[in-house]
Amino acid sequence: MKSHLHTLGYRFLTRTLTGADNGESHLPGLTRRGFLVATASLSSCSMLSSDKNEPALTATTPTGPADPVKTPSNRAYRTPPVQGPVPRNPDMNLRADFSKSAGVTFTRVPVAGKYIALTFDDGPHPQNTPRLLDILRARNVKATFYVIGRSVDLYPGVVRRTVAEGHEIGNHTYTHRLLSKLGDAEVRQEMARTRDAIARAAGVQPRTMRPPYGGLLQRQRELVHAEFNYPTILWSVDPLDWKRPGPSVVTSRILSNTTAGGIVLAHDLHSQTVDAMPATIDGLLRQGYRFVTVSQLLAMKVETATAQAAVETPGQ
Ligand code: NI
C-alpha cells in the first residue's frame, strides 16, 4: 500500500507540476483524500529518502471523516478593502463587458495605455494560490486565474477567495487534456464541467477560456466561442516558469518581454512562480504598467491605429 501510494503521489504530482498528460485512467478519479495521502507520501518520500525506518502512513483507515456541519452562509461578509494608498496601481472601476464580436482568439489586445493582464494557469493550489493572493492583495493588483475544473472541485474555497478578492476566473478545462486531440462532444464536456465547477465553488461564470498547451484548432475555437461565448485567450509573454528556472529568471523574462496590451502567462501551481511575483509585479509597476483582468483588457480594445497613436504620444 505504501509503495503504491508513493508511486501514485509521485505520478500525480509530477503530472500536476509538469502539466503533462499521459492519459492514465486512475488519476482523474483521485479524490481529495487520495490527493492528500499522495501529497503526504511524496513529502515523506523526499524528506526521508535515506531513512528506511519511515513510519507507515496512518491516513488509510477505512472510515472517512464525518461530513462537515452545514451552516447558513454568511452573505454579509465582504473582503475588507486594501489598507492605505496604492498610488501606482489605484483601484480602477473599469468595465469588463467586452463584445462578443471583439474576436475569437487573443494573444494580446491593442489598448490605449500601459495596461496588461497577468494570468495564472493550472490552479487552484491549496498553498501556492493563497500565497499568491496575499502578494496580489498587498499591491491591489487584479489577475485572471485559468483554473482546472478538477482542482476547483478539490479546493473550492481557494476559488471562492480568489473571486472575493476581485480576480477573474477563466476556464482551463476539467482534466487539462490537449483539446485539439478531442472530439467536439469531449471539448463541450471539458468546458461545461469546468464552468459548472466554478459556478458551484464561487457563484460566477467564466467568460474566457485558455486551452491547455495553447492547443485548440480554429474550428474548435469557433465552436467554443459560439456555444460558450468564450474567446480563446493565449499569451504574449511566456517566462517558461513551468520549467522552474528560478524566481529571478522568471522575473527578468517577464520584465523584459512585457509590452502594453500584453497577456502574461504564469502558473500559480509552482511555488517558484509565486516566489517570483513580488519582484515581478513591483518591477512592472515601476515600469508604469497597470494591471487589469482579461475581460477588462478585452473591453478596452481599440482599433490598432488608435493604440499605436497612444503609444507614440507619451505623457498621456
Ligand atoms: Ni495549463
Short mmCIF file of C-alpha atoms in Angstrom, two decimals, residues 58-314:
data_model
loop_
_atom_site.label_atom_id
_atom_site.label_comp_id
_atom_site.label_asym_id
_atom_site.label_seq_id
_atom_site.Cartn_x
_atom_site.Cartn_y
_atom_site.Cartn_z
CA THR A 58 -1.83 6.34 9.02
CA ALA A 59 -4.28 8.04 6.66
CA THR A 60 -5.52 4.77 5.23
CA THR A 61 -8.23 3.85 7.73
CA PRO A 62 -11.38 2.58 6.01
CA THR A 63 -13.77 5.07 7.63
CA GLY A 64 -13.65 8.58 6.24
CA PRO A 65 -14.05 11.80 8.23
CA ALA A 66 -17.55 12.84 9.28
CA ASP A 67 -19.46 15.11 6.92
CA PRO A 68 -18.96 18.80 7.74
CA VAL A 69 -21.70 20.52 9.71
CA LYS A 70 -23.85 22.60 7.39
CA THR A 71 -24.50 26.19 8.47
CA PRO A 72 -26.23 29.08 6.71
CA SER A 73 -23.89 31.11 4.52
CA ASN A 74 -22.72 34.48 5.84
CA ARG A 75 -23.70 36.72 2.95
CA ALA A 76 -22.99 39.96 4.78
CA TYR A 77 -19.23 39.42 4.79
CA ARG A 78 -17.13 41.39 2.36
CA THR A 79 -13.38 41.25 1.96
CA PRO A 80 -12.01 44.41 3.58
CA PRO A 81 -10.53 46.97 1.18
CA VAL A 82 -6.79 47.23 0.78
CA GLN A 83 -5.44 49.45 3.54
CA GLY A 84 -3.51 52.56 2.73
CA PRO A 85 -2.77 54.32 -0.54
CA VAL A 86 -1.65 52.29 -3.51
CA PRO A 87 -0.63 55.20 -5.73
CA ARG A 88 1.00 53.25 -8.52
CA ASN A 89 -1.94 50.97 -9.15
CA PRO A 90 -5.11 52.63 -7.89
CA ASP A 91 -8.34 50.72 -7.76
CA MET A 92 -9.86 51.08 -11.17
CA ASN A 93 -13.52 50.82 -11.97
CA LEU A 94 -13.08 49.62 -15.49
CA ARG A 95 -15.77 47.96 -17.48
CA ALA A 96 -15.36 44.27 -18.20
CA ASP A 97 -18.24 43.76 -20.63
CA PHE A 98 -16.42 43.06 -23.84
CA SER A 99 -18.29 42.49 -27.07
CA LYS A 100 -18.64 39.03 -28.46
CA SER A 101 -17.65 40.44 -31.82
CA ALA A 102 -14.30 41.62 -30.40
CA GLY A 103 -12.67 38.44 -31.65
CA VAL A 104 -12.28 34.69 -31.25
CA THR A 105 -8.59 34.45 -30.27
CA PHE A 106 -6.29 36.87 -28.46
CA THR A 107 -2.59 36.73 -27.73
CA ARG A 108 -2.59 40.41 -26.79
CA VAL A 109 -5.07 43.27 -27.00
CA PRO A 110 -4.48 46.66 -28.65
CA VAL A 111 -5.24 49.21 -25.92
CA ALA A 112 -4.61 52.92 -25.40
CA GLY A 113 -2.42 52.88 -22.30
CA LYS A 114 0.01 50.71 -20.40
CA TYR A 115 -2.50 48.08 -19.35
CA ILE A 116 -1.58 44.42 -19.05
CA ALA A 117 -3.25 41.24 -17.82
CA LEU A 118 -1.43 38.85 -15.53
CA THR A 119 -2.77 35.33 -15.92
CA PHE A 120 -2.11 32.27 -13.77
CA ASP A 121 -2.86 28.77 -15.02
CA ASP A 122 -3.37 25.30 -13.60
CA GLY A 123 -4.61 26.17 -10.10
CA PRO A 124 -6.17 26.32 -7.69
CA HIS A 125 -3.35 25.00 -5.49
CA PRO A 126 -4.03 24.74 -1.75
CA GLN A 127 -0.86 26.57 -0.67
CA ASN A 128 0.60 28.44 -3.63
CA THR A 129 -2.60 30.14 -4.77
CA PRO A 130 -3.41 31.66 -1.35
CA ARG A 131 0.19 32.84 -1.06
CA LEU A 132 -0.10 34.48 -4.47
CA LEU A 133 -3.41 36.07 -3.47
CA ASP A 134 -1.68 37.66 -0.47
CA ILE A 135 1.02 39.10 -2.77
CA LEU A 136 -1.57 40.49 -5.21
CA ARG A 137 -3.74 41.91 -2.47
CA ALA A 138 -0.85 43.74 -0.83
CA ARG A 139 -0.36 45.57 -4.15
CA ASN A 140 -4.01 45.96 -5.09
CA VAL A 141 -3.31 44.07 -8.30
CA LYS A 142 -6.01 42.08 -10.07
CA ALA A 143 -5.24 38.98 -12.12
CA THR A 144 -7.01 36.26 -14.05
CA PHE A 145 -6.82 32.62 -13.00
CA TYR A 146 -7.33 29.90 -15.61
CA VAL A 147 -8.36 27.09 -13.32
CA ILE A 148 -8.58 23.34 -13.87
CA GLY A 149 -12.11 22.17 -13.06
CA ARG A 150 -10.89 19.03 -11.30
CA SER A 151 -8.82 21.16 -8.91
CA VAL A 152 -11.74 23.55 -8.41
CA ASP A 153 -13.75 20.60 -7.12
CA LEU A 154 -10.87 19.71 -4.77
CA TYR A 155 -10.26 23.24 -3.46
CA PRO A 156 -13.44 25.29 -3.94
CA GLY A 157 -12.57 27.56 -1.01
CA VAL A 158 -9.47 28.81 -2.80
CA VAL A 159 -11.59 29.77 -5.81
CA ARG A 160 -14.12 31.49 -3.56
CA ARG A 161 -11.39 33.59 -2.02
CA THR A 162 -9.94 34.41 -5.45
CA VAL A 163 -13.32 35.72 -6.61
CA ALA A 164 -14.00 37.55 -3.34
CA GLU A 165 -10.76 39.48 -3.78
CA GLY A 166 -11.75 40.75 -7.20
CA HIS A 167 -9.86 38.45 -9.53
CA GLU A 168 -11.30 36.88 -12.64
CA ILE A 169 -11.70 33.13 -13.17
CA GLY A 170 -11.25 31.62 -16.62
CA ASN A 171 -11.93 28.13 -17.93
CA HIS A 172 -8.85 25.91 -18.38
CA THR A 173 -10.75 22.62 -18.91
CA TYR A 174 -11.64 19.94 -16.39
CA THR A 175 -8.85 17.42 -16.95
CA HIS A 176 -6.15 19.53 -18.67
CA ARG A 177 -6.05 17.39 -21.78
CA LEU A 178 -4.90 18.57 -25.19
CA LEU A 179 -8.23 19.62 -26.69
CA SER A 180 -7.05 19.52 -30.29
CA LYS A 181 -6.98 15.72 -29.96
CA LEU A 182 -10.55 15.54 -28.67
CA GLY A 183 -13.88 15.39 -30.43
CA ASP A 184 -16.47 18.14 -30.18
CA ALA A 185 -18.51 16.33 -27.52
CA GLU A 186 -15.46 15.97 -25.27
CA VAL A 187 -14.49 19.61 -25.78
CA ARG A 188 -18.01 20.66 -24.80
CA GLN A 189 -17.85 18.41 -21.74
CA GLU A 190 -14.48 19.82 -20.65
CA MET A 191 -15.85 23.36 -20.90
CA ALA A 192 -19.22 22.64 -19.29
CA ARG A 193 -17.87 20.61 -16.35
CA THR A 194 -15.37 23.34 -15.51
CA ARG A 195 -17.94 26.11 -15.90
CA ASP A 196 -20.25 24.24 -13.53
CA ALA A 197 -17.47 23.54 -11.01
CA ILE A 198 -16.57 27.26 -10.93
CA ALA A 199 -20.23 28.22 -10.51
CA ARG A 200 -20.63 25.72 -7.65
CA ALA A 201 -17.47 26.90 -5.93
CA ALA A 202 -17.74 30.66 -6.29
CA GLY A 203 -21.06 31.55 -7.91
CA VAL A 204 -19.53 33.11 -11.01
CA GLN A 205 -19.31 32.15 -14.66
CA PRO A 206 -16.01 32.14 -16.52
CA ARG A 207 -16.05 34.49 -19.52
CA THR A 208 -12.94 33.41 -21.36
CA MET A 209 -11.02 30.17 -21.80
CA ARG A 210 -7.42 29.14 -22.26
CA PRO A 211 -6.67 25.78 -23.86
CA PRO A 212 -4.04 23.63 -22.11
CA TYR A 213 -0.73 23.83 -24.02
CA GLY A 214 -2.37 26.51 -26.18
CA GLY A 215 -3.74 23.64 -28.27
CA LEU A 216 -7.12 24.36 -29.83
CA LEU A 217 -7.99 24.08 -33.51
CA GLN A 218 -9.52 27.10 -35.23
CA ARG A 219 -12.73 25.18 -35.75
CA GLN A 220 -12.84 24.30 -32.05
CA ARG A 221 -12.16 27.91 -31.06
CA GLU A 222 -15.14 28.98 -33.11
CA LEU A 223 -17.29 26.25 -31.55
CA VAL A 224 -16.33 27.30 -28.02
CA HIS A 225 -16.90 30.95 -28.91
CA ALA A 226 -20.30 30.26 -30.44
CA GLU A 227 -21.59 27.88 -27.78
CA PHE A 228 -19.97 29.15 -24.57
CA ASN A 229 -19.23 32.79 -25.55
CA TYR A 230 -15.60 32.23 -24.60
CA PRO A 231 -12.87 33.88 -26.63
CA THR A 232 -9.69 31.79 -26.62
CA ILE A 233 -7.03 33.63 -24.62
CA LEU A 234 -3.43 32.79 -25.41
CA TRP A 235 -0.49 34.97 -24.28
CA SER A 236 2.18 37.41 -25.44
CA VAL A 237 4.68 36.82 -22.62
CA ASP A 238 5.76 33.32 -21.63
CA PRO A 239 8.51 33.09 -18.99
CA LEU A 240 8.51 29.26 -19.23
CA ASP A 241 8.10 29.25 -15.46
CA TRP A 242 6.82 25.66 -15.52
CA LYS A 243 10.40 24.58 -16.26
CA ARG A 244 11.28 26.09 -12.88
CA PRO A 245 14.26 28.19 -13.97
CA GLY A 246 14.34 30.02 -10.62
CA PRO A 247 12.38 33.07 -9.46
CA SER A 248 14.89 35.69 -10.65
CA VAL A 249 14.85 34.27 -14.20
CA VAL A 250 11.05 34.26 -14.24
CA THR A 251 11.07 37.89 -13.12
CA SER A 252 13.64 39.06 -15.66
CA ARG A 253 11.90 37.28 -18.55
CA ILE A 254 8.58 38.90 -17.72
CA LEU A 255 10.07 42.35 -17.12
CA SER A 256 11.99 42.34 -20.38
CA ASN A 257 9.21 40.99 -22.61
CA THR A 258 6.07 42.75 -21.39
CA THR A 259 4.55 45.50 -23.53
CA ALA A 260 1.28 47.44 -23.35
CA GLY A 261 -1.78 45.30 -24.02
CA GLY A 262 0.20 42.19 -23.16
CA ILE A 263 -1.10 39.00 -21.62
CA VAL A 264 1.45 37.41 -19.27
CA LEU A 265 1.33 33.65 -18.80
CA ALA A 266 2.41 32.14 -15.47
CA HIS A 267 1.42 29.18 -13.30
CA ASP A 268 0.29 29.54 -9.69
CA LEU A 269 0.76 25.79 -9.36
CA HIS A 270 4.50 26.30 -8.93
CA SER A 271 5.97 27.78 -5.75
CA GLN A 272 8.90 29.28 -7.69
CA THR A 273 6.48 31.27 -9.81
CA VAL A 274 4.80 32.65 -6.70
CA ASP A 275 8.26 33.42 -5.27
CA ALA A 276 8.96 35.44 -8.41
CA MET A 277 5.82 37.57 -8.23
CA PRO A 278 6.71 40.26 -5.67
CA ALA A 279 9.76 41.40 -7.69
CA THR A 280 7.92 40.86 -10.99
CA ILE A 281 4.85 42.89 -10.06
CA ASP A 282 6.87 45.63 -8.37
CA GLY A 283 9.12 45.82 -11.44
CA LEU A 284 6.13 46.10 -13.79
CA LEU A 285 4.58 48.76 -11.54
CA ARG A 286 7.85 50.72 -11.69
CA GLN A 287 7.72 50.45 -15.48
CA GLY A 288 4.31 52.14 -15.32
CA TYR A 289 2.07 49.19 -16.09
CA ARG A 290 -1.42 48.88 -14.69
CA PHE A 291 -2.97 45.51 -14.08
CA VAL A 292 -6.42 44.59 -15.30
CA THR A 293 -8.27 41.34 -15.73
CA VAL A 294 -8.50 39.70 -19.14
CA SER A 295 -12.14 40.76 -19.52
CA GLN A 296 -11.22 44.35 -18.67
CA LEU A 297 -8.38 44.23 -21.18
CA LEU A 298 -10.75 42.92 -23.87
CA ALA A 299 -13.28 45.65 -23.01
CA MET A 300 -10.60 48.32 -23.63
CA LYS A 301 -9.75 47.01 -27.06
CA VAL A 302 -9.29 49.83 -29.54
CA GLU A 303 -8.59 49.88 -33.23
CA THR A 304 -4.92 49.20 -33.78
CA ALA A 305 -4.28 52.68 -35.23
CA THR A 306 -5.63 54.35 -32.08
CA ALA A 307 -3.45 52.19 -29.85
CA GLN A 308 -0.42 52.95 -32.00
CA ALA A 309 -1.14 56.68 -31.73
CA ALA A 310 -1.38 56.42 -27.94
CA VAL A 311 1.94 54.60 -27.75
CA GLU A 312 3.58 57.24 -29.95
CA THR A 313 2.19 60.07 -27.82
CA PRO A 314 3.88 59.66 -24.43
#
